[in-house]
Phi, psi and omega in degrees: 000141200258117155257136181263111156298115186286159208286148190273124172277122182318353191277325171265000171284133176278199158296293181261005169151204204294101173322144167111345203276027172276322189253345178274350176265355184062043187280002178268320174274003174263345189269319194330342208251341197258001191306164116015259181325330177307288184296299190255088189296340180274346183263349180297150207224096148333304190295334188248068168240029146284176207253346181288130174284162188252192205273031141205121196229095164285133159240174219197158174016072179276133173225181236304311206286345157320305189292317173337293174334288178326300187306319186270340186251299164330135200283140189332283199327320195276307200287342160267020180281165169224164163271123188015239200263022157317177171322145163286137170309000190250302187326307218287297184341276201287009151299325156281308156320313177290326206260034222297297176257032201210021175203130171226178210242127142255176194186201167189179163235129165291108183276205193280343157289002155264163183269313168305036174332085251175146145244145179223132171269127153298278175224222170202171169247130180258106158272113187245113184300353192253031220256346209261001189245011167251130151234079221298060191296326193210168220283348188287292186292319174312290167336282158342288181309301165319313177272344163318284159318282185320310175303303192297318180305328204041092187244065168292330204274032161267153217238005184177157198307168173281159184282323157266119297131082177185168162265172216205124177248127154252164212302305200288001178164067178307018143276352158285159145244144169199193169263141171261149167219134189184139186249137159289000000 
């Protein structure tokens, strides 16, 4: 006897896949420490410890082993998106995953009421010991640092410079100092 399979409705095709696989891969419990709501506990939605992401979730100082995490679950499709013109969400995972203490990741997530459902990088924080012979005052040295980065990280698949470039203390752990790196 032949099963007849129903017809895939279009409504469940995401961007990067099968609505929903955000939350059947447990990508909110893989994001949790680093969410918005974590890091800044006065923006947390009481309402949201379910495992569904809600439709735009930003995190901030994502690290090696989270991205580790990504890296092994996340769809082919998801690992190659880029935020405009950066690095693919797949470099940046490993720039992290590779750099364990000198890279941490920001982004955000789409949950599964959108058809673009995703996680997506924006940048990073690079803490870098040789950061002290840049001073990137001007697009020649700006310039310089950027590629300086891009080779140790090895971010070849950014298709243009990040839109922001300076250094940076974050909110999560004022005591770093790094390089910001971000593409709008």
């Amino acid at each position: 006897m032949t099963t007849i399979k129903p017809a895939l409705n279009r409504s469940d095709e995401g961007f990067y896949g099968m609505r929903g696989w955000t939350t059947k891969l447990e990508i909110r419990s893989i994001l949790r420490p680093y969410l918005t709501e974590s890091v800044f506990p006065w923006l947390a939605d009481e309402a949201n410890e379910s495992e569904e992401l809600a439709d735009y979730e930003p995190f901030h100082g994502l690290k090696a082993s989270a991205a580790q995490r990504l890296l092994a679950v996340l769809p082919e499709r998801n690992l190659t998106e880029r935020q405009n013109f950066s690095p693919t969400c797949e470099a940046m995972l490993r720039a992290a995953a590779n750099h364990p203490s000198e890279v941490e990741l920001v982004g955000y997530a789409i949950g599964p009421a959108r058809q673009d459902e995703r996680v997506s990088i924006e940048g990073l924080i690079y803490y870098w010991d040789g950061e002290d012979r840049f001073n990137p005052t001007t697009q020649h040295a700006r310039t310089r640092l950027w590629e300086t980065i891009r080779n140790k990280l090895e971010l070849h698949s950014a298709t243009l410079p990040p839109d922001e470039l300076h250094r940076f203390r974050p909110a999560w752990d004022p005591r770093r100092e790094g390089w910001w790196v971000w593409w709008d």
